[in-house]
mmCIF file with all atom_site columns, C-alpha atoms in Angstrom:
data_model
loop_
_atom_site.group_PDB
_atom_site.id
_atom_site.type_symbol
_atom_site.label_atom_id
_atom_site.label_alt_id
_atom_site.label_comp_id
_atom_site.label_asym_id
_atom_site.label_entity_id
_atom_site.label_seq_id
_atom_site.pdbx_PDB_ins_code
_atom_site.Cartn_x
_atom_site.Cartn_y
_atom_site.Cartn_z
_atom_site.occupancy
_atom_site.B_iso_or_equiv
_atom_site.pdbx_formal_charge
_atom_site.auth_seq_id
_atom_site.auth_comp_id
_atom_site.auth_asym_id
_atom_site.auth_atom_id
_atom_site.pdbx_PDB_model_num
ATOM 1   C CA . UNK A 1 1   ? 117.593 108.852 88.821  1.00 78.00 ? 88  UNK A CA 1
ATOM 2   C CA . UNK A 1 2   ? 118.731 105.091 88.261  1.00 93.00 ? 89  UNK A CA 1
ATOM 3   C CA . UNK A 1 3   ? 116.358 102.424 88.037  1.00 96.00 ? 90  UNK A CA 1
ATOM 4   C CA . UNK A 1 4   ? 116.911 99.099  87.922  1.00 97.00 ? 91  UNK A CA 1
ATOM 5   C CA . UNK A 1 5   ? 114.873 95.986  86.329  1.00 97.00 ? 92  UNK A CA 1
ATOM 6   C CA . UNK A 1 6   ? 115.104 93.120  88.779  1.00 98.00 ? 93  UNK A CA 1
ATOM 7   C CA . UNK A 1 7   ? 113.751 89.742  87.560  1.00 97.00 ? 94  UNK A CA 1
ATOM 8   C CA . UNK A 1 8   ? 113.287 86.353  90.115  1.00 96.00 ? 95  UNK A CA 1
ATOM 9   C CA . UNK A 1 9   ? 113.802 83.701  87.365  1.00 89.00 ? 96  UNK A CA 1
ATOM 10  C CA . UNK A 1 10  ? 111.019 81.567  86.586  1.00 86.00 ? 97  UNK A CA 1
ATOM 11  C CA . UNK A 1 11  ? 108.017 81.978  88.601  1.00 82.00 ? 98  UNK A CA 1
ATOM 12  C CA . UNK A 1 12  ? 106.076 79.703  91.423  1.00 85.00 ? 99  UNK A CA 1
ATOM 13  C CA . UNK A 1 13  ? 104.567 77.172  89.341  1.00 80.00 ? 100 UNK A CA 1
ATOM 14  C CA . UNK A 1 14  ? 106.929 76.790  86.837  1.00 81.00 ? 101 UNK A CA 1
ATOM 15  C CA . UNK A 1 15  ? 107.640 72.894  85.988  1.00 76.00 ? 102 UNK A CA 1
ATOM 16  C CA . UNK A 1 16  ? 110.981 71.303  87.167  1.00 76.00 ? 103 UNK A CA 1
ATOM 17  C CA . UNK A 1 17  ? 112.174 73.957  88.616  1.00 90.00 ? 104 UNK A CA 1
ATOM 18  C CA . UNK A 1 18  ? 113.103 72.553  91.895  1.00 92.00 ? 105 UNK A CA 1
ATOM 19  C CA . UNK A 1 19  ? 115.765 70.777  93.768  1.00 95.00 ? 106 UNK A CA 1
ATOM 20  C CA . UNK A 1 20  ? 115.763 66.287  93.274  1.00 96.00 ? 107 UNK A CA 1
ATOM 21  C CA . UNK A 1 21  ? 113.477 66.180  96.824  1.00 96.00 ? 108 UNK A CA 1
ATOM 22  C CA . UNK A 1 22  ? 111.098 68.938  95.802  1.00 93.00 ? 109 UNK A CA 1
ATOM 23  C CA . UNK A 1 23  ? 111.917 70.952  99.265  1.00 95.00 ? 110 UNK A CA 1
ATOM 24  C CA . UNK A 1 24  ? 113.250 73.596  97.327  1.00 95.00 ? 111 UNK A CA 1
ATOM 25  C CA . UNK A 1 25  ? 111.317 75.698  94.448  1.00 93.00 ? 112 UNK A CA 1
ATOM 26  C CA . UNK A 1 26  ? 113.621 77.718  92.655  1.00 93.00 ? 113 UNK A CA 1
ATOM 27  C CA . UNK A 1 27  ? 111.467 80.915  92.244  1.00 94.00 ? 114 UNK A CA 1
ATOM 28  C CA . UNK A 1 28  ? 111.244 80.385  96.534  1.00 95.00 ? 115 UNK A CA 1
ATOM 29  C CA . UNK A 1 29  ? 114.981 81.627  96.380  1.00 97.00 ? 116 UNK A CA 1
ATOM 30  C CA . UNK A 1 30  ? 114.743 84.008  93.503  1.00 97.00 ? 117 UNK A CA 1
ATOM 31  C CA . UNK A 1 31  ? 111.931 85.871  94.825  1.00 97.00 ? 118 UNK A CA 1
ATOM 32  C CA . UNK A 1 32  ? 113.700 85.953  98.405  1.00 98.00 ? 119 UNK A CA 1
ATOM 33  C CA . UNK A 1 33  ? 117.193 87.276  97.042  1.00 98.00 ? 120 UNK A CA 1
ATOM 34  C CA . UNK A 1 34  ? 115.002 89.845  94.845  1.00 98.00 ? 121 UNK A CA 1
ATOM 35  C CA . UNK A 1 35  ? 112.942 91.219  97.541  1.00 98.00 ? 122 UNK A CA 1
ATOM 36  C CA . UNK A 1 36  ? 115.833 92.096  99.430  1.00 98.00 ? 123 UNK A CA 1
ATOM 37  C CA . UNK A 1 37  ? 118.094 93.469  96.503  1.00 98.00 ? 124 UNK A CA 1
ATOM 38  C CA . UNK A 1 38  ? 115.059 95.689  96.119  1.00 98.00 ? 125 UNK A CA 1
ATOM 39  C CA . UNK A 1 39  ? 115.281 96.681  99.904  1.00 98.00 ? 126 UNK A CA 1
ATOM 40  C CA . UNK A 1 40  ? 119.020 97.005  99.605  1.00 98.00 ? 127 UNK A CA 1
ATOM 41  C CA . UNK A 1 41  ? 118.735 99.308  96.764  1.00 98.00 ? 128 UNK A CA 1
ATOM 42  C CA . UNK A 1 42  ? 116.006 101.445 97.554  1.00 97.00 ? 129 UNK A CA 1
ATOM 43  C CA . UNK A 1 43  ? 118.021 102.330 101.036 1.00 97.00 ? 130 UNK A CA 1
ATOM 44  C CA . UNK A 1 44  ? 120.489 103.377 98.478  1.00 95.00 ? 131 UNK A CA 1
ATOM 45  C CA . UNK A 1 45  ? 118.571 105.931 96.793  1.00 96.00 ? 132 UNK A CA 1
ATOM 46  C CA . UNK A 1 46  ? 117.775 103.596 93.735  1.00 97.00 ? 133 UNK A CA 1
ATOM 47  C CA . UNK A 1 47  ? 113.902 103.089 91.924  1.00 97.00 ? 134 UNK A CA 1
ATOM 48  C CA . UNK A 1 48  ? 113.677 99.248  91.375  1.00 98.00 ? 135 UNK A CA 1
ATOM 49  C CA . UNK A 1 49  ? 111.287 97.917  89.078  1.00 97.00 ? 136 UNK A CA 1
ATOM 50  C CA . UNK A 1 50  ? 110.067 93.724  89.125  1.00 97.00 ? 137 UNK A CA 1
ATOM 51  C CA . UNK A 1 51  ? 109.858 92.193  85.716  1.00 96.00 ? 138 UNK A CA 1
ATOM 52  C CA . UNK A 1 52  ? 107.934 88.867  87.955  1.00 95.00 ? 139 UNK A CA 1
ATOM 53  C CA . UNK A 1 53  ? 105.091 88.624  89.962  1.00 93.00 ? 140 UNK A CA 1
ATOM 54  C CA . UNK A 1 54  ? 104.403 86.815  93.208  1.00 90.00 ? 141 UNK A CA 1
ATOM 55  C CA . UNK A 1 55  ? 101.467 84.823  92.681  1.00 88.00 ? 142 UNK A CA 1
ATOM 56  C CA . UNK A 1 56  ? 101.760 83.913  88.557  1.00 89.00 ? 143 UNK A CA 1
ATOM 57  C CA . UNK A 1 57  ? 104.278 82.627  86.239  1.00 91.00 ? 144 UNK A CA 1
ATOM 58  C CA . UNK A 1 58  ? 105.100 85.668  83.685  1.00 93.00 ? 145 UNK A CA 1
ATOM 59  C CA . UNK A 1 59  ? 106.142 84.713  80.493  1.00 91.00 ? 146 UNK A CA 1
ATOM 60  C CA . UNK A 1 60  ? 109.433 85.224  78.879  1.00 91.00 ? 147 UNK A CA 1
ATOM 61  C CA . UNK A 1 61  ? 108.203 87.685  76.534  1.00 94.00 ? 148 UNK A CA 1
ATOM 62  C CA . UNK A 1 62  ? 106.522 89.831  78.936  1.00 95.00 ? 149 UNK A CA 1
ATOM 63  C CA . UNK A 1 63  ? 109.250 90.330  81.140  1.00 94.00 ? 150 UNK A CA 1
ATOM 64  C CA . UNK A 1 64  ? 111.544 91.248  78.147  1.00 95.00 ? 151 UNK A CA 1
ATOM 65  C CA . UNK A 1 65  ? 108.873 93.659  76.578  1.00 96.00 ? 152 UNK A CA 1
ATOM 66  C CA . UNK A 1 66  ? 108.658 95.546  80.302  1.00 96.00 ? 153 UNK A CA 1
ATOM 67  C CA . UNK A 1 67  ? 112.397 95.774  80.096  1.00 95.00 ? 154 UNK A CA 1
ATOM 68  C CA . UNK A 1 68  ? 112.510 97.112  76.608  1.00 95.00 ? 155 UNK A CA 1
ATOM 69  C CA . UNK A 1 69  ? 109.886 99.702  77.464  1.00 96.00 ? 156 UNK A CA 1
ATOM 70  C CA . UNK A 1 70  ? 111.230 101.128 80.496  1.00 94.00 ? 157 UNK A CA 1
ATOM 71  C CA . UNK A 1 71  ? 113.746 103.344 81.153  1.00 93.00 ? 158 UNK A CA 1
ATOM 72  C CA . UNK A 1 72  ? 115.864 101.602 83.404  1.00 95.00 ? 159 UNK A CA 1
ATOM 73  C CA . UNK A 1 73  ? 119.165 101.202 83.786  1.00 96.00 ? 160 UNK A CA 1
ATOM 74  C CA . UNK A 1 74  ? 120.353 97.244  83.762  1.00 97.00 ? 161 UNK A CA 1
ATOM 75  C CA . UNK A 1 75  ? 118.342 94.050  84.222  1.00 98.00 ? 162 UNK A CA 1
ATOM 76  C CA . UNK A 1 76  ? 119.252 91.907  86.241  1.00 98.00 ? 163 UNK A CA 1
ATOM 77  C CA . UNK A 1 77  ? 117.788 88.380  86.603  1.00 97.00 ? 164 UNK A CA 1
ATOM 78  C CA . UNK A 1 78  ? 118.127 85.995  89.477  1.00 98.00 ? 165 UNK A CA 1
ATOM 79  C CA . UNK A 1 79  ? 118.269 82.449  89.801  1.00 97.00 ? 166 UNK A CA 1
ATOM 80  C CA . UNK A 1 80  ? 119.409 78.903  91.349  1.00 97.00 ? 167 UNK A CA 1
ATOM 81  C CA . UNK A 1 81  ? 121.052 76.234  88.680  1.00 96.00 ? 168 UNK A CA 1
ATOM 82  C CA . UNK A 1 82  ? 120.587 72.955  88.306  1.00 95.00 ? 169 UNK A CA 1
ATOM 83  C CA . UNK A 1 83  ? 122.076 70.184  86.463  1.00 96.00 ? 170 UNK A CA 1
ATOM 84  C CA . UNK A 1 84  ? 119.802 67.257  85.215  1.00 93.00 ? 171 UNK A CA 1
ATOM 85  C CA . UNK A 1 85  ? 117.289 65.597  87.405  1.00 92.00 ? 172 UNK A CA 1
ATOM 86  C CA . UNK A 1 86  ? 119.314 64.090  90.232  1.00 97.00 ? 173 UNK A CA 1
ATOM 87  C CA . UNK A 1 87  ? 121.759 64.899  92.900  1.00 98.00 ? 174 UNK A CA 1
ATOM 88  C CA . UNK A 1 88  ? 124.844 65.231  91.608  1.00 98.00 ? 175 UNK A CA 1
ATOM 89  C CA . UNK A 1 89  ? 128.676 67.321  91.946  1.00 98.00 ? 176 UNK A CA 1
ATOM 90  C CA . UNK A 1 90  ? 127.911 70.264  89.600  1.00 98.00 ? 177 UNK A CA 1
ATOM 91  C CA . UNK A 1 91  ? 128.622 73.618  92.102  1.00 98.00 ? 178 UNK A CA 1
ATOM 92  C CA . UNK A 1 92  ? 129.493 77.071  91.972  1.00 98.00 ? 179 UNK A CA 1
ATOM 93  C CA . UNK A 1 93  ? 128.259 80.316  91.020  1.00 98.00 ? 180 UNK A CA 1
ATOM 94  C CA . UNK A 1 94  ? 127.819 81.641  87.547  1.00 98.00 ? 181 UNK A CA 1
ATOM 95  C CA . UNK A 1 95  ? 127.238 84.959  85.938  1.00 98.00 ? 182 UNK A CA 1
ATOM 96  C CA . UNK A 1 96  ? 125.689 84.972  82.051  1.00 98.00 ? 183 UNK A CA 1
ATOM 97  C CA . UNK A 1 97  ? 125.705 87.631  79.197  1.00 98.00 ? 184 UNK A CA 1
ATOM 98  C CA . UNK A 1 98  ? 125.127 87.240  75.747  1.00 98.00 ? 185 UNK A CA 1
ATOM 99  C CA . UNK A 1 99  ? 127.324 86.617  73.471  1.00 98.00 ? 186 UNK A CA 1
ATOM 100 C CA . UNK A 1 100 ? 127.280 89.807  71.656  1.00 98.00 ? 187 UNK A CA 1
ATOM 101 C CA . UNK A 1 101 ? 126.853 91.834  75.049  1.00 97.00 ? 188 UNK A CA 1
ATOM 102 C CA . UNK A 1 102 ? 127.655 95.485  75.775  1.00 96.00 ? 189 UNK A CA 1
ATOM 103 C CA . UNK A 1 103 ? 130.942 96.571  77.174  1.00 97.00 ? 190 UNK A CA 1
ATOM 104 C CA . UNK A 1 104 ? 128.466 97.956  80.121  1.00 97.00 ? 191 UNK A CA 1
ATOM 105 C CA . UNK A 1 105 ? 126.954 94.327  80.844  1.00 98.00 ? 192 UNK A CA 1
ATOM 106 C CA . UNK A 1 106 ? 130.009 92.407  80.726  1.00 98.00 ? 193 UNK A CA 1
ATOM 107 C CA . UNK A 1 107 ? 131.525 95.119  83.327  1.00 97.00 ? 194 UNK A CA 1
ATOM 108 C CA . UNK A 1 108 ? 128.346 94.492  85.471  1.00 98.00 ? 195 UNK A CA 1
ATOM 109 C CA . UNK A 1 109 ? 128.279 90.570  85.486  1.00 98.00 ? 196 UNK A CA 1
ATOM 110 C CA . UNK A 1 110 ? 131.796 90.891  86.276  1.00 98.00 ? 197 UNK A CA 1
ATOM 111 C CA . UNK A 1 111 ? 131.066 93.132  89.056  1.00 98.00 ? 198 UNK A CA 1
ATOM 112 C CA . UNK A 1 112 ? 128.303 90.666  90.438  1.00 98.00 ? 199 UNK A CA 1
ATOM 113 C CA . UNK A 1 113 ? 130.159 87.806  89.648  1.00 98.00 ? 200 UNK A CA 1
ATOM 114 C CA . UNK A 1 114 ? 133.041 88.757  91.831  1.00 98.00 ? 201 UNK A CA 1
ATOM 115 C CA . UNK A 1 115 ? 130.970 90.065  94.785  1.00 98.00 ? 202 UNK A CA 1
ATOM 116 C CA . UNK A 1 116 ? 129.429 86.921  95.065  1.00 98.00 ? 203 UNK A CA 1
ATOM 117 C CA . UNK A 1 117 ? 132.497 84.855  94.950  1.00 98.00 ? 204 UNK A CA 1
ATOM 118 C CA . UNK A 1 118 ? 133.822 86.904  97.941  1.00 98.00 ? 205 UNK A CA 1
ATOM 119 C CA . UNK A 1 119 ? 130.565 87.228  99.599  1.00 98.00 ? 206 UNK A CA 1
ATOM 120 C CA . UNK A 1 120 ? 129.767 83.350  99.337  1.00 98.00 ? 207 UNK A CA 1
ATOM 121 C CA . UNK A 1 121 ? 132.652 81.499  98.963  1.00 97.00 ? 208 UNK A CA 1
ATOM 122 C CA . UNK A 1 122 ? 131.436 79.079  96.015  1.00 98.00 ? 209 UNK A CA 1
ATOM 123 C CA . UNK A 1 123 ? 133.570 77.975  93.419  1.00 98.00 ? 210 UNK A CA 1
ATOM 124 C CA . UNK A 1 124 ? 133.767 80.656  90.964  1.00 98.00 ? 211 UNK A CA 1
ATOM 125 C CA . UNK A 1 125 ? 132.680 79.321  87.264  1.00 98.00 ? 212 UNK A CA 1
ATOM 126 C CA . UNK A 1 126 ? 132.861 82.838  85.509  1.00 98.00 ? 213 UNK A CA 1
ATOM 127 C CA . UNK A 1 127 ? 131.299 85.240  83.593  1.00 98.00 ? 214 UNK A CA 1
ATOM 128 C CA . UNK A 1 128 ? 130.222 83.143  80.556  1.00 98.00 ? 215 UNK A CA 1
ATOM 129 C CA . UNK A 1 129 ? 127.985 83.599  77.373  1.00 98.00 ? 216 UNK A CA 1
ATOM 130 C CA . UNK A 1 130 ? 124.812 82.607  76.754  1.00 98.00 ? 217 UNK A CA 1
ATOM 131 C CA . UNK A 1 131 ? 121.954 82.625  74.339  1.00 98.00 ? 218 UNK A CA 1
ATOM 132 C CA . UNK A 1 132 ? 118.954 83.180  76.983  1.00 96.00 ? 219 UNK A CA 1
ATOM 133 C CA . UNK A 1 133 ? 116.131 85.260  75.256  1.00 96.00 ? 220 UNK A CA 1
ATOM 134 C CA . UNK A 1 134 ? 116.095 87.866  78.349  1.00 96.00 ? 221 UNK A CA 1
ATOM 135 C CA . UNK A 1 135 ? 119.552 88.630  77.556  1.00 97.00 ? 222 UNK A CA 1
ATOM 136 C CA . UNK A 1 136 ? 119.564 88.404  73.624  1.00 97.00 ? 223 UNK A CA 1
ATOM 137 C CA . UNK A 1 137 ? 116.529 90.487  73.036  1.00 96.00 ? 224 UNK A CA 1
ATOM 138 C CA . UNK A 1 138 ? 116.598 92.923  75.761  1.00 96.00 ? 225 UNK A CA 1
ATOM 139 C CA . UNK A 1 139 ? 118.086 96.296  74.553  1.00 95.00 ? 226 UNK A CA 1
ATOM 140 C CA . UNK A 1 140 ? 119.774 97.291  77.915  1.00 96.00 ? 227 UNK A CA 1
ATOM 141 C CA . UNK A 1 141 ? 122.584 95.718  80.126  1.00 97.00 ? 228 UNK A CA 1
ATOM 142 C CA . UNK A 1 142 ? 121.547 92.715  81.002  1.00 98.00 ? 229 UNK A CA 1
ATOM 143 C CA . UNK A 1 143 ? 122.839 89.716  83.300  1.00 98.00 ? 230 UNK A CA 1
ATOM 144 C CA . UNK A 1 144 ? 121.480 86.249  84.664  1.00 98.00 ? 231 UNK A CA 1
ATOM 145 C CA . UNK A 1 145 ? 123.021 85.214  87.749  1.00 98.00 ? 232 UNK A CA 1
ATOM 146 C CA . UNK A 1 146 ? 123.201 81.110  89.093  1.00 98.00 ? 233 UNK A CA 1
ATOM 147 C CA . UNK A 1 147 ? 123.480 81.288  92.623  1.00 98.00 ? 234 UNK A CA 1
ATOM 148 C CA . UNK A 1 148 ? 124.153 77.492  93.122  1.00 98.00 ? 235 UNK A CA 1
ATOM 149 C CA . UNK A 1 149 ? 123.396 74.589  91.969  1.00 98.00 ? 236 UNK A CA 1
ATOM 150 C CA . UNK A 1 150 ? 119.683 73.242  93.133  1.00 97.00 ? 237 UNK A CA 1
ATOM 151 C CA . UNK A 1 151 ? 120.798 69.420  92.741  1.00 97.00 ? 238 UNK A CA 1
ATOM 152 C CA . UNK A 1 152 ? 123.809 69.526  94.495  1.00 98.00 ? 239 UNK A CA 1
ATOM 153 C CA . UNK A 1 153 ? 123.192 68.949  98.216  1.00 98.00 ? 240 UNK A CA 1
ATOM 154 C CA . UNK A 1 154 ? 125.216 71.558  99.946  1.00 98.00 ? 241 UNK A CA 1
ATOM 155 C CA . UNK A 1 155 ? 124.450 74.208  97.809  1.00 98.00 ? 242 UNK A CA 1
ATOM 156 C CA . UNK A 1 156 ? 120.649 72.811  97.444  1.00 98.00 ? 243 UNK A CA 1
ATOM 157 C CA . UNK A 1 157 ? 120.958 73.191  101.692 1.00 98.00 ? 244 UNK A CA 1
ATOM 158 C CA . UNK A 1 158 ? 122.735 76.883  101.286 1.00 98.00 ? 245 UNK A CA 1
ATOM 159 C CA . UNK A 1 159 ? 119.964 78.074  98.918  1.00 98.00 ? 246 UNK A CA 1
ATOM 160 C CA . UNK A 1 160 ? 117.317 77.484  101.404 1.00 98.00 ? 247 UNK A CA 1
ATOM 161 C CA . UNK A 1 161 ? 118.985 79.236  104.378 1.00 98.00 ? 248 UNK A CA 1
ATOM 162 C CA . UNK A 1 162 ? 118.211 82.932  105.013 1.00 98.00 ? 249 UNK A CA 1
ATOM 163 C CA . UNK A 1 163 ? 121.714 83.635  105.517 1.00 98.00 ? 250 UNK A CA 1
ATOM 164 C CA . UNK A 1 164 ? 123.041 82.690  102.147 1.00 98.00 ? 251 UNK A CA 1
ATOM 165 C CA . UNK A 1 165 ? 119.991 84.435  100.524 1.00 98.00 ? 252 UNK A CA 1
ATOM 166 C CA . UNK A 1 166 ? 121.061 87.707  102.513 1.00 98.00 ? 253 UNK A CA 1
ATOM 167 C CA . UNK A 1 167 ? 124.814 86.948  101.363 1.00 98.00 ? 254 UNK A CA 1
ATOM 168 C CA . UNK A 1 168 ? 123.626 86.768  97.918  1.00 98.00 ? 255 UNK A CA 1
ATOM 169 C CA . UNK A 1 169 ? 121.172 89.787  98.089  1.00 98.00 ? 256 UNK A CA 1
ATOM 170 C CA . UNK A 1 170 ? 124.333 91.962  99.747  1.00 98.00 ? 257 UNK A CA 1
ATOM 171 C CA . UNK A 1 171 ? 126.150 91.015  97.074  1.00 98.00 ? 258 UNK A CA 1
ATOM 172 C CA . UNK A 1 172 ? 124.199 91.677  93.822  1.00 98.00 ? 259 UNK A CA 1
ATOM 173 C CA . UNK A 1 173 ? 123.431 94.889  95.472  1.00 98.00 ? 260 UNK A CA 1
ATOM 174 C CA . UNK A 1 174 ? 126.657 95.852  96.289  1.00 98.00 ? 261 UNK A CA 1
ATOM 175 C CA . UNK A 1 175 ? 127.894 95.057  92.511  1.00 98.00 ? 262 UNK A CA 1
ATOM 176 C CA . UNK A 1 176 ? 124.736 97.027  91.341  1.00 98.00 ? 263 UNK A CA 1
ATOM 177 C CA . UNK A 1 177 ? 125.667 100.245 93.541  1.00 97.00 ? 264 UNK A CA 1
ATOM 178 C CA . UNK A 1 178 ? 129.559 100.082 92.486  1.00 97.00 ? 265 UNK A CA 1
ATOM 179 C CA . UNK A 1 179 ? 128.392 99.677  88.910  1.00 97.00 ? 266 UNK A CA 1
ATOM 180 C CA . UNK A 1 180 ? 126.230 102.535 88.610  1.00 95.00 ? 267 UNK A CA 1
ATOM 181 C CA . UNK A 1 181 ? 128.825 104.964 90.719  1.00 92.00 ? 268 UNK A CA 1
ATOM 182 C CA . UNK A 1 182 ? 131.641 103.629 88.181  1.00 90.00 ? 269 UNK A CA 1
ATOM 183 C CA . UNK A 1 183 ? 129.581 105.403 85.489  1.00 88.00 ? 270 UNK A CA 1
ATOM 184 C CA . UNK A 1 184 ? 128.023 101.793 84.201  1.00 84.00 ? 271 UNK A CA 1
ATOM 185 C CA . UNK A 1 185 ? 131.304 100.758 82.948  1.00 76.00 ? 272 UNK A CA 1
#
């Protein structure tokens, strides 16, 4: 049976984490695109697990401590980017692994990186490394996707629209299915 670990970045009250007018809360779209991975999935035949909660902020280290001691198959964490303070140009979509990542969680973010890029039509900014603790000290594959950029005004305007959070969810999902029927690879 596969089960997968799906995380909405961040959590409701956690600080800065919005766009420069404070309509949008990042964990607003996180939690959205997660809730309906999680639907996507489960009419798939997958078990998903949340590493966040709805009402509470969960700390770093408990979300990477459920991950480590469950038996699931990938985690997968979900979130909207930002750049500084202030409205500015910075746009795309971005998939991160860490530096030292499996063969298995490059293969996924590359998966989910590409799905999205078709699904969404953002400009692609890669697969890329990173040095986030939920991908350095988790012990399964592990990814962190940026949906778009939270101070740039289109995207800011796209992450708040149900249809680019379904576009998104489709997506992940999609790259999560093809991943797991590929043998994880």
């Amino acid at each position: 049976m596969t089960t997968l670990l799906i995380d909405a970045g961040h959590g409701p009250e956690t600080a800065g984490k919005r766009s420069p007018d404070g309509l949008l809360r990042e964990f607003s779209f996180n939690s959205a695109v997660a809730d309906l991975v999680k639907q996507f999935l489960i009419e798939e035949g997958f078990t998903v697990i949340f590493a966040h909660k709805a009402q509470e902020d969960v700390p770093l280290t408990t979300r990477i401590k459920l991950a480590n001691s469950l038996t699931v198959d990938a985690f997968v964490s979900i979130h909207a980017n930002a750049f500084g303070n202030d409205w500015n140009s910075a746009n795309g979509i971005e998939t991160f692994v860490y530096p030292t990542a499996s063969k298995a969680s490059i293969a996924l973010a590359s998966l989910v990186q590409s799905a999205l890029i078709t699904a969404c039509n953002r400009t692609d900014r890669g697969v890329k490394k990173a040095n986030y603790a939920v991908l350095r000290e988790t012990r399964i594959p592990a990814i962190l996707i940026e949906c778009g950029f939270m101070t740039n005004r289109e995207e800011a305007a796209l992450l708040m629209r149900k249809a680019y959070r379904l576009q998104c969810a489709r997506a992940i999902a999609h790259a999560l299915s093809t991943w797991i029927y590929r043998g994880k690879k």
